[in-house]
Amino acid sequence: MEQTIRDAALLRTAVGAPVAPPPRLLMGPGPITVDPRVLRAMSAQLVGQYDPAMTAYMSETQALYREVFRTRNEATVLIDGTSRAGIEAALVSLITPGDKVLVPVFGRFGHLLREIAERCGAEVHVREVPWGQVFTLEALEEAVREVRPALVALVQGDTSTTMNQPLEGVGAMCHRYDALLYVDCTASLAGNPFEMDAWEVDAATAGLQKCLGGPSGSSPLSLSPRAVAVVDARRSVEAGLRADPDSEEDTVPQAVRIRSNYFDLGMVLDYWGPKRLNHHTEATTMLYGARECARLVLEEGLEQGIARHRLHGEAMLAGVQGLGLEVYGDVAHKMTNVVAVHIPAVVDGEAVRAEMLHDYGIEIGTSFGPLAGTVWRIGTMGYNARKDAVLVTLASLEQVLRAHGAPVAPGGGTAAAQEVYAR
Amino acid sequence: MEQTIRDAALLRTAVGAPVAPPPRLLMGPGPITVDPRVLRAMSAQLVGQYDPAMTAYMSETQALYREVFRTRNEATVLIDGTSRAGIEAALVSLITPGDKVLVPVFGRFGHLLREIAERCGAEVHVREVPWGQVFTLEALEEAVREVRPALVALVQGDTSTTMNQPLEGVGAMCHRYDALLYVDCTASLAGNPFEMDAWEVDAATAGLQKCLGGPSGSSPLSLSPRAVAVVDARRSVEAGLRADPDSEEDTVPQAVRIRSNYFDLGMVLDYWGPKRLNHHTEATTMLYGARECARLVLEEGLEQGIARHRLHGEAMLAGVQGLGLEVYGDVAHKMTNVVAVHIPAVVDGEAVRAEMLHDYGIEIGTSFGPLAGTVWRIGTMGYNARKDAVLVTLASLEQVLRAHGAPVAPGGGTAAAQEVYAR
């Protein structure tokens, strides 16, 4: 009864009202304000799944993301889902139940990798450093030597702590111990250096909603030939596509079969590859968006885009310090594109966030787990890694902090940011 | 080297060219031409994941899809992925490894349910009728009596054969044997009657790219309280969101834990429900699209929309018969929104499809598995369940068939369709 009444009210609103979101500047850890060019690309009409125009867009998108990931991996595709879908596709396809998997954890998303690996049936070994820190190569090697995993699953940039795990040498080290290396670079890709081939990363996944300037819902993924070999050994073909669906042709033993159909990268690669074997119905609108995100990155230049993220990240860092806020974590290992600051003791963190949103239309981020209620996270990424976005955020935060009784130097935030820009 | 050269060419094209698909009328079994209103809704800018505007859109979308599914299920949400993602979310969340699952198969998508259930660790029992037919309630009951499954997984409308499985009484029968009923209504929803509550369906999933008039990439899903109870018993909370990530709080034994994080409906429901617990980053653009699809359906009226699908489906059926083509399968049990016709022996089916596409901009569908190369599938659904779309498809097909040497009565297709409209 209550639900019926509530639904009736919601329906009246929804049926009468086309989507018309309030204007927001999204300066949290993501999702961020989408580049209008990406939204425009996503408003294009569909073509059929095997239309020559569609297969051309697919091939182009693969080529574009090879550049973004800095790889020559043939197996570079999109997963139809959020960045988490890409993570799960990589892990469920690379982990055979019973495999030893090492997960070095330095924030929320490390715990996510651990959890997904467990659900894939792995024997998971965790190593942790306190939130706000990263692992040394030596610590990682020591863990690999002890565990002897089939796979090391590691986050590059963990927005929960803002840390950027150094990856140089990690892939080569893993390969010396016959382990594969998976990296979740959702939060870091295109805003921080990532060198898939040079760093010998075997599997990497991302999302559009951070430095790539798009909406969540498509996950770029790349596999090295070494990773493809693991998938190949577990490859099967859908029964419904065989002339005789009951034939055992192209099936693999149950024990090593990939535990998901949707995330079976063998099937996904056959769909994106020359065979073009039917699998899911491509989320074409998301593909158009993903393609446009990569075009934006490559038009600007990957290097130049990373430099832009570094510049505006440094300006925001200087700005929050100029406001008298204390930065969280090991600043030397911070991602370019997000900063966490301790919430001043005198203010209610959620009240400040709410006032930023409602009075200024600016969203800054809250935090999770052990950091819940203690830090705000402020992003400068993708479309919003811009001078005006940085300055208006700092100017607004200054007003709100003052209104809430926090001591702030007048103009201290914008002045400090401006100094970075003036360098 | 070859790849480098190919990629260089693709990159030149892609970086230089914004998405600009050729005009197509998509008259296959889906995806279909998207209603322009849906594309417009999807071009709206993002708001943050917990913005009051966003949570309102989420609640409205739930209310809208309760109407579309004809249910009062609180647990009515979107899965961020294609319709196949919704299927896998339902099955992996409802199937505990070792469960007996009955899959009655009458086409490709029945085989898909079988395969996904196997990958979820079920003991799968299959019953089959020849492609082109459906099951009687008696045959289903006999199978349930023999197998005594925990879950029956059934397709409503299988586009591979165009058949529409009658569902009245199936849920009540399953419940007499303590089995849950899952139904994949991707291809049928909003174009054929579907009564989730009246038919006692425990879990249903769909996609936007058929009768709902949207693009692939979001999967509406609904669970009955009975299904929610199964999920509740397997519920856990992500380690990364707990104050102490290593605490065992809110975890379940490994043996019953849902084998996927992305598709863990316990977590997905906590994210959509009053707790609003963080899970994935919502694919907001797809949510805007899904909301608009449901608005379109309810503005027209669910009944009226189904009647429209029935009318244009009958016109297309009469039209292809008027062209002298033989319809495939049990016409009495055909879905309203798609028809399969035998490819005349004198023509090359793929050459006809290619000419339809390149000379007339119209896509009709090929087929899979045992039907590969023997039938075309022609859809009239969503935005394309329109008189002009039906007539231009029939008129164009007539020209192409004649050019390829098939004997067709001049104007026979459009005349027969027009007779249906004139009734």
Coordinates of N, CA, C and O in Angstrom, one line a residue, chain B residues 281-403:
Chain B
T281 N 30.0 2.3 -10.0 CA 29.7 3.6 -10.4 C 28.6 3.6 -11.5 O 28.8 3.1 -12.6
E282 N 27.4 4.1 -11.1 CA 26.3 3.9 -12.0 C 26.6 4.5 -13.4 O 27.2 5.5 -13.6
A283 N 26.2 3.7 -14.4 CA 26.3 4.1 -15.8 C 25.1 5.1 -16.1 O 24.1 4.8 -16.7
T284 N 25.3 6.3 -15.7 CA 24.3 7.3 -15.6 C 23.6 7.6 -16.9 O 22.4 7.7 -17.0
T285 N 24.4 7.6 -18.0 CA 23.9 7.9 -19.3 C 22.9 6.8 -19.7 O 21.8 7.0 -20.3
M286 N 23.3 5.5 -19.4 CA 22.4 4.4 -19.7 C 21.1 4.5 -18.8 O 20.0 4.1 -19.3
L287 N 21.3 4.9 -17.6 CA 20.1 5.1 -16.7 C 19.2 6.1 -17.3 O 17.9 5.9 -17.3
Y288 N 19.7 7.3 -17.8 CA 18.9 8.3 -18.4 C 18.1 7.6 -19.6 O 16.9 7.9 -19.8
G289 N 18.8 6.8 -20.3 CA 18.1 6.2 -21.5 C 17.1 5.2 -21.1 O 16.0 5.2 -21.6
A290 N 17.4 4.4 -20.1 CA 16.4 3.4 -19.6 C 15.1 4.1 -19.0 O 14.0 3.6 -19.3
R291 N 15.4 5.2 -18.3 CA 14.2 5.9 -17.8 C 13.4 6.5 -18.9 O 12.1 6.4 -18.9
E292 N 14.0 7.0 -20.0 CA 13.2 7.5 -21.1 C 12.5 6.4 -21.8 O 11.3 6.7 -22.3
C293 N 13.1 5.3 -22.0 CA 12.4 4.2 -22.6 C 11.1 3.8 -21.9 O 10.0 3.7 -22.5
A294 N 11.2 3.7 -20.6 CA 10.0 3.4 -19.8 C 9.0 4.5 -19.9 O 7.7 4.3 -19.9
R295 N 9.4 5.8 -19.9 CA 8.5 6.9 -20.0 C 7.7 6.8 -21.3 O 6.5 7.0 -21.4
L296 N 8.4 6.5 -22.4 CA 7.8 6.4 -23.7 C 6.7 5.3 -23.6 O 5.6 5.5 -24.1
V297 N 7.0 4.1 -23.0 CA 6.1 3.0 -23.0 C 4.9 3.4 -22.2 O 3.7 3.2 -22.6
L298 N 5.1 4.1 -21.0 CA 3.9 4.4 -20.2 C 3.1 5.6 -20.7 O 1.9 5.7 -20.5
E299 N 3.8 6.5 -21.4 CA 3.0 7.6 -22.0 C 2.1 7.0 -23.1 O 0.9 7.5 -23.1
E300 N 2.6 6.1 -23.9 CA 1.7 5.5 -24.9 C 0.7 4.6 -24.2 O -0.5 4.5 -24.7
G301 N 1.0 4.0 -23.1 CA 0.2 3.0 -22.4 C 0.7 1.6 -22.8 O 0.9 1.3 -24.0
L302 N 1.0 0.8 -21.8 CA 1.6 -0.5 -22.0 C 0.7 -1.3 -23.0 O 1.1 -1.9 -23.9
E303 N -0.6 -1.3 -22.7 CA -1.6 -2.1 -23.5 C -1.6 -1.6 -25.0 O -1.6 -2.4 -25.9
Q304 N -1.6 -0.2 -25.1 CA -1.6 0.3 -26.4 C -0.3 0.0 -27.2 O -0.4 -0.2 -28.4
G305 N 0.8 0.0 -26.5 CA 2.0 -0.3 -27.1 C 2.1 -1.7 -27.6 O 2.6 -2.0 -28.7
I306 N 1.5 -2.6 -26.8 CA 1.5 -4.1 -27.2 C 0.6 -4.2 -28.4 O 0.9 -4.9 -29.3
A307 N -0.6 -3.5 -28.4 CA -1.5 -3.5 -29.5 C -0.8 -3.0 -30.8 O -1.0 -3.6 -31.9
R308 N 0.0 -2.0 -30.6 CA 0.7 -1.4 -31.8 C 1.7 -2.5 -32.3 O 1.8 -2.7 -33.5
H309 N 2.4 -3.2 -31.4 CA 3.3 -4.2 -31.9 C 2.6 -5.3 -32.6 O 3.0 -5.9 -33.6
R310 N 1.4 -5.7 -32.1 CA 0.6 -6.7 -32.6 C 0.2 -6.3 -34.1 O 0.3 -7.1 -35.0
L311 N -0.3 -5.1 -34.2 CA -0.8 -4.6 -35.5 C 0.3 -4.6 -36.5 O 0.2 -5.2 -37.6
H312 N 1.5 -4.0 -36.2 CA 2.5 -3.9 -37.2 C 3.2 -5.3 -37.4 O 3.6 -5.6 -38.5
G313 N 3.2 -6.1 -36.4 CA 3.7 -7.5 -36.6 C 2.8 -8.3 -37.5 O 3.3 -9.0 -38.4
E314 N 1.5 -8.1 -37.4 CA 0.5 -8.8 -38.3 C 0.7 -8.3 -39.7 O 0.6 -9.0 -40.7
A315 N 0.9 -7.0 -39.8 CA 1.0 -6.4 -41.2 C 2.3 -6.9 -41.8 O 2.3 -7.3 -43.0
M316 N 3.4 -7.0 -41.1 CA 4.6 -7.6 -41.6 C 4.5 -9.0 -42.0 O 4.9 -9.5 -43.1
L317 N 3.8 -9.8 -41.1 CA 3.6 -11.2 -41.4 C 2.8 -11.4 -42.7 O 3.1 -12.1 -43.6
A318 N 1.7 -10.6 -42.8 CA 0.8 -10.7 -44.0 C 1.7 -10.2 -45.2 O 1.6 -10.8 -46.3
G319 N 2.5 -9.2 -45.0 CA 3.3 -8.7 -46.1 C 4.3 -9.7 -46.7 O 4.4 -9.8 -47.9
V320 N 5.0 -10.4 -45.8 CA 6.0 -11.3 -46.3 C 5.3 -12.5 -47.0 O 5.8 -13.0 -48.0
Q321 N 4.1 -12.8 -46.4 CA 3.3 -13.9 -47.1 C 2.9 -13.4 -48.5 O 2.9 -14.1 -49.5
G322 N 2.5 -12.1 -48.5 CA 2.1 -11.5 -49.8 C 3.2 -11.5 -50.8 O 2.9 -11.5 -52.0
L323 N 4.4 -11.4 -50.4 CA 5.6 -11.5 -51.3 C 5.8 -13.0 -51.7 O 6.7 -13.2 -52.5
G324 N 5.1 -13.9 -51.2 CA 5.3 -15.3 -51.5 C 6.3 -16.0 -50.7 O 6.7 -17.1 -51.0
L325 N 6.7 -15.4 -49.6 CA 7.7 -16.0 -48.7 C 7.0 -16.9 -47.7 O 5.9 -16.6 -47.2
E326 N 7.7 -18.0 -47.3 CA 7.1 -19.0 -46.4 C 7.5 -18.6 -44.9 O 8.8 -18.5 -44.7
V327 N 6.6 -18.5 -44.1 CA 6.9 -18.1 -42.7 C 7.4 -19.3 -41.9 O 6.9 -20.4 -42.1
Y328 N 8.4 -19.1 -41.1 CA 9.0 -20.2 -40.3 C 8.3 -20.4 -38.9 O 7.9 -19.4 -38.3
G329 N 8.2 -21.6 -38.5 CA 7.7 -21.9 -37.1 C 6.2 -21.9 -36.9 O 5.5 -21.6 -37.8
D330 N 5.9 -22.1 -35.7 CA 4.5 -22.2 -35.2 C 3.9 -20.8 -35.1 O 4.0 -20.1 -34.1
V331 N 3.2 -20.3 -36.2 CA 2.8 -18.9 -36.2 C 1.8 -18.6 -35.1 O 1.8 -17.4 -34.6
A332 N 1.1 -19.6 -34.6 CA 0.2 -19.3 -33.5 C 0.9 -18.9 -32.2 O 0.3 -18.3 -31.3
H333 N 2.2 -19.3 -32.1 CA 3.0 -18.9 -30.9 C 4.1 -17.9 -31.2 O 5.1 -17.8 -30.5
K334 N 4.0 -17.2 -32.3 CA 5.0 -16.2 -32.7 C 4.9 -15.0 -31.8 O 3.8 -14.6 -31.4
M335 N 6.1 -14.4 -31.5 CA 6.0 -13.1 -30.9 C 5.4 -12.1 -31.8 O 5.4 -12.3 -33.0
T336 N 4.9 -11.0 -31.3 CA 4.3 -10.0 -32.1 C 5.3 -9.3 -33.0 O 5.0 -8.8 -34.1
N337 N 6.5 -9.2 -32.5 CA 7.5 -8.2 -32.9 C 8.6 -8.7 -33.9 O 9.5 -7.9 -34.2
V338 N 8.5 -10.0 -34.3 CA 9.5 -10.5 -35.2 C 9.0 -11.7 -35.9 O 8.2 -12.4 -35.4
V339 N 9.3 -11.8 -37.2 CA 8.9 -12.9 -38.0 C 10.1 -13.5 -38.7 O 11.0 -12.7 -39.1
A340 N 10.1 -14.8 -38.9 CA 11.2 -15.4 -39.6 C 10.6 -16.0 -40.9 O 9.5 -16.6 -40.9
V341 N 11.3 -15.8 -42.0 CA 10.9 -16.4 -43.2 C 12.0 -17.2 -43.9 O 13.1 -16.9 -43.8
H342 N 11.5 -18.3 -44.5 CA 12.5 -19.1 -45.2 C 13.1 -18.4 -46.4 O 12.4 -17.7 -47.1
I343 N 14.4 -18.5 -46.6 CA 15.1 -17.8 -47.7 C 14.8 -18.6 -48.9 O 15.0 -19.9 -49.0
P344 N 14.2 -18.0 -50.0 CA 13.9 -18.7 -51.2 C 15.1 -19.4 -51.8 O 16.2 -18.9 -51.7
A345 N 14.9 -20.6 -52.3 CA 16.1 -21.5 -52.7 C 16.9 -20.8 -53.8 O 18.1 -21.0 -53.9
V346 N 16.2 -20.0 -54.6 CA 16.9 -19.4 -55.8 C 17.8 -18.2 -55.4 O 18.6 -17.8 -56.2
V347 N 17.7 -17.7 -54.2 CA 18.6 -16.5 -53.9 C 19.6 -16.8 -52.8 O 19.5 -17.8 -52.1
D348 N 20.7 -16.0 -52.8 CA 21.7 -16.1 -51.8 C 21.3 -15.1 -50.7 O 21.3 -13.9 -50.9
G349 N 21.0 -15.7 -49.5 CA 20.4 -14.9 -48.4 C 21.3 -13.7 -48.0 O 20.8 -12.7 -47.7
E350 N 22.6 -14.0 -47.9 CA 23.5 -12.9 -47.5 C 23.6 -11.8 -48.5 O 23.8 -10.6 -48.2
A351 N 23.5 -12.2 -49.8 CA 23.6 -11.2 -50.9 C 22.4 -10.3 -50.8 O 22.4 -9.1 -51.0
V352 N 21.2 -10.9 -50.5 CA 20.0 -10.1 -50.4 C 20.1 -9.1 -49.2 O 19.7 -7.9 -49.4
R353 N 20.5 -9.6 -48.1 CA 20.7 -8.8 -46.9 C 21.6 -7.6 -47.2 O 21.4 -6.5 -46.8
A354 N 22.7 -7.9 -47.9 CA 23.7 -6.9 -48.2 C 23.1 -5.8 -49.1 O 23.4 -4.6 -48.9
E355 N 22.3 -6.3 -50.1 CA 21.7 -5.3 -51.0 C 20.7 -4.4 -50.3 O 20.6 -3.2 -50.5
M356 N 19.9 -5.1 -49.4 CA 18.9 -4.3 -48.6 C 19.7 -3.2 -47.8 O 19.2 -2.1 -47.7
L357 N 20.8 -3.6 -47.3 CA 21.5 -2.7 -46.4 C 22.2 -1.5 -47.2 O 22.0 -0.4 -46.9
H358 N 22.9 -1.9 -48.3 CA 23.7 -0.9 -49.0 C 22.8 -0.1 -50.0 O 23.1 1.1 -50.1
D359 N 21.8 -0.7 -50.6 CA 21.0 0.1 -51.6 C 19.8 0.8 -50.9 O 19.4 1.8 -51.4
Y360 N 19.3 0.2 -49.8 CA 18.1 0.8 -49.3 C 18.2 1.2 -47.8 O 17.3 1.8 -47.2
G361 N 19.4 1.0 -47.2 CA 19.7 1.4 -45.8 C 18.8 0.6 -44.8 O 18.6 1.1 -43.7
I362 N 18.4 -0.5 -45.2 CA 17.5 -1.3 -44.3 C 18.2 -2.6 -43.9 O 18.7 -3.4 -44.7
E363 N 18.2 -2.8 -42.6 CA 18.8 -4.1 -42.1 C 17.7 -5.1 -41.7 O 16.8 -4.8 -41.0
I364 N 17.8 -6.3 -42.3 CA 17.0 -7.4 -41.8 C 18.0 -8.4 -41.3 O 19.2 -8.4 -41.6
G365 N 17.5 -9.4 -40.5 CA 18.4 -10.2 -39.7 C 18.7 -11.6 -40.3 O 17.9 -12.1 -41.1
T366 N 19.9 -12.0 -40.0 CA 20.3 -13.4 -40.4 C 19.9 -14.3 -39.2 O 19.1 -14.0 -38.4
S367 N 20.4 -15.5 -39.2 CA 20.1 -16.4 -38.1 C 21.2 -17.3 -37.6 O 22.3 -17.3 -38.2
F368 N 21.0 -18.1 -36.6 CA 22.0 -18.8 -35.8 C 21.9 -20.3 -35.8 O 20.7 -20.8 -36.0
G369 N 22.9 -21.0 -35.4 CA 22.8 -22.4 -35.1 C 22.2 -23.2 -36.2 O 22.5 -23.1 -37.4
P370 N 21.2 -24.0 -35.8 CA 20.6 -24.9 -36.8 C 19.9 -24.1 -37.9 O 19.6 -24.7 -39.0
L371 N 19.5 -22.9 -37.7 CA 18.8 -22.1 -38.7 C 19.7 -21.2 -39.6 O 19.3 -20.6 -40.5
A372 N 21.0 -21.3 -39.3 CA 22.0 -20.4 -40.0 C 21.8 -20.6 -41.5 O 21.8 -21.8 -42.0
G373 N 21.6 -19.5 -42.2 CA 21.5 -19.6 -43.7 C 20.2 -20.0 -44.2 O 20.0 -20.0 -45.4
T374 N 19.2 -20.4 -43.4 CA 18.0 -20.9 -43.9 C 16.8 -19.9 -43.7 O 15.9 -19.9 -44.5
V375 N 16.9 -19.0 -42.7 CA 15.8 -18.0 -42.6 C 16.4 -16.6 -42.4 O 17.5 -16.4 -41.9
W376 N 15.6 -15.6 -42.8 CA 15.8 -14.2 -42.4 C 14.9 -13.9 -41.3 O 13.7 -14.4 -41.2
R377 N 15.3 -13.0 -40.4 CA 14.4 -12.5 -39.3 C 14.1 -11.0 -39.5 O 15.0 -10.2 -39.6
I378 N 12.8 -10.7 -39.5 CA 12.5 -9.3 -39.7 C 11.7 -8.8 -38.5 O 10.7 -9.4 -38.1
G379 N 12.2 -7.7 -37.9 CA 11.5 -7.2 -36.7 C 10.7 -6.0 -37.0 O 10.9 -5.2 -37.9
T380 N 9.7 -5.8 -36.1 CA 8.9 -4.6 -36.2 C 8.7 -4.2 -34.7 O 7.7 -4.7 -34.1
M381 N 9.6 -3.5 -34.2 CA 9.5 -3.3 -32.7 C 10.0 -1.9 -32.3 O 10.7 -1.2 -33.0
G382 N 9.5 -1.5 -31.1 CA 9.9 -0.3 -30.5 C 9.6 0.9 -31.5 O 8.5 0.9 -32.0
Y383 N 10.5 1.7 -31.7 CA 10.4 2.9 -32.5 C 10.0 2.5 -34.0 O 9.4 3.3 -34.7
N384 N 10.4 1.3 -34.4 CA 10.2 0.9 -35.8 C 8.9 0.1 -36.0 O 8.6 -0.4 -37.0
A385 N 8.1 -0.1 -34.9 CA 6.7 -0.7 -35.1 C 5.8 0.4 -35.6 O 5.0 1.0 -34.9
R386 N 6.0 0.8 -36.9 CA 5.3 1.9 -37.6 C 5.0 1.5 -39.0 O 5.7 0.7 -39.6
K387 N 3.9 2.1 -39.5 CA 3.4 1.8 -40.8 C 4.5 2.0 -41.9 O 4.7 1.2 -42.8
D388 N 5.1 3.2 -41.8 CA 6.1 3.5 -42.9 C 7.2 2.6 -42.9 O 7.8 2.2 -43.9
A389 N 7.7 2.2 -41.7 CA 8.8 1.3 -41.6 C 8.4 -0.1 -42.2 O 9.3 -0.8 -42.9
V390 N 7.2 -0.6 -41.9 CA 6.8 -1.8 -42.5 C 6.7 -1.8 -44.0 O 7.2 -2.6 -44.7
L391 N 6.0 -0.7 -44.5 CA 5.8 -0.6 -45.9 C 7.1 -0.5 -46.7 O 7.3 -1.1 -47.7
V392 N 8.0 0.4 -46.2 CA 9.3 0.6 -47.0 C 10.1 -0.7 -46.9 O 10.8 -1.0 -47.9
T393 N 10.1 -1.5 -45.9 CA 10.8 -2.7 -45.8 C 10.3 -3.7 -46.8 O 11.0 -4.4 -47.6
L394 N 8.9 -3.8 -46.9 CA 8.3 -4.8 -47.8 C 8.6 -4.3 -49.3 O 8.9 -5.2 -50.1
A395 N 8.4 -3.0 -49.5 CA 8.6 -2.5 -50.9 C 10.1 -2.8 -51.3 O 10.3 -3.2 -52.5
S396 N 11.0 -2.5 -50.4 CA 12.4 -2.7 -50.8 C 12.8 -4.2 -51.0 O 13.5 -4.5 -51.9
L397 N 12.3 -5.0 -50.1 CA 12.5 -6.4 -50.2 C 12.0 -7.0 -51.5 O 12.6 -7.8 -52.2
E398 N 10.8 -6.5 -51.9 CA 10.3 -6.9 -53.2 C 11.3 -6.6 -54.3 O 11.5 -7.5 -55.2
Q399 N 11.8 -5.4 -54.3 CA 12.7 -5.0 -55.4 C 14.0 -5.9 -55.4 O 14.4 -6.4 -56.5
V400 N 14.5 -6.1 -54.2 CA 15.7 -6.9 -54.1 C 15.5 -8.3 -54.5 O 16.3 -9.0 -55.2
L401 N 14.4 -8.9 -54.0 CA 14.1 -10.3 -54.4 C 14.0 -10.5 -55.9 O 14.5 -11.4 -56.5
R402 N 13.3 -9.5 -56.5 CA 13.1 -9.6 -57.9 C 14.4 -9.5 -58.7 O 14.7 -10.3 -59.6
A403 N 15.3 -8.6 -58.2 CA 16.6 -8.4 -58.8 C 17.4 -9.7 -58.7 O 18.3 -9.9 -59.5

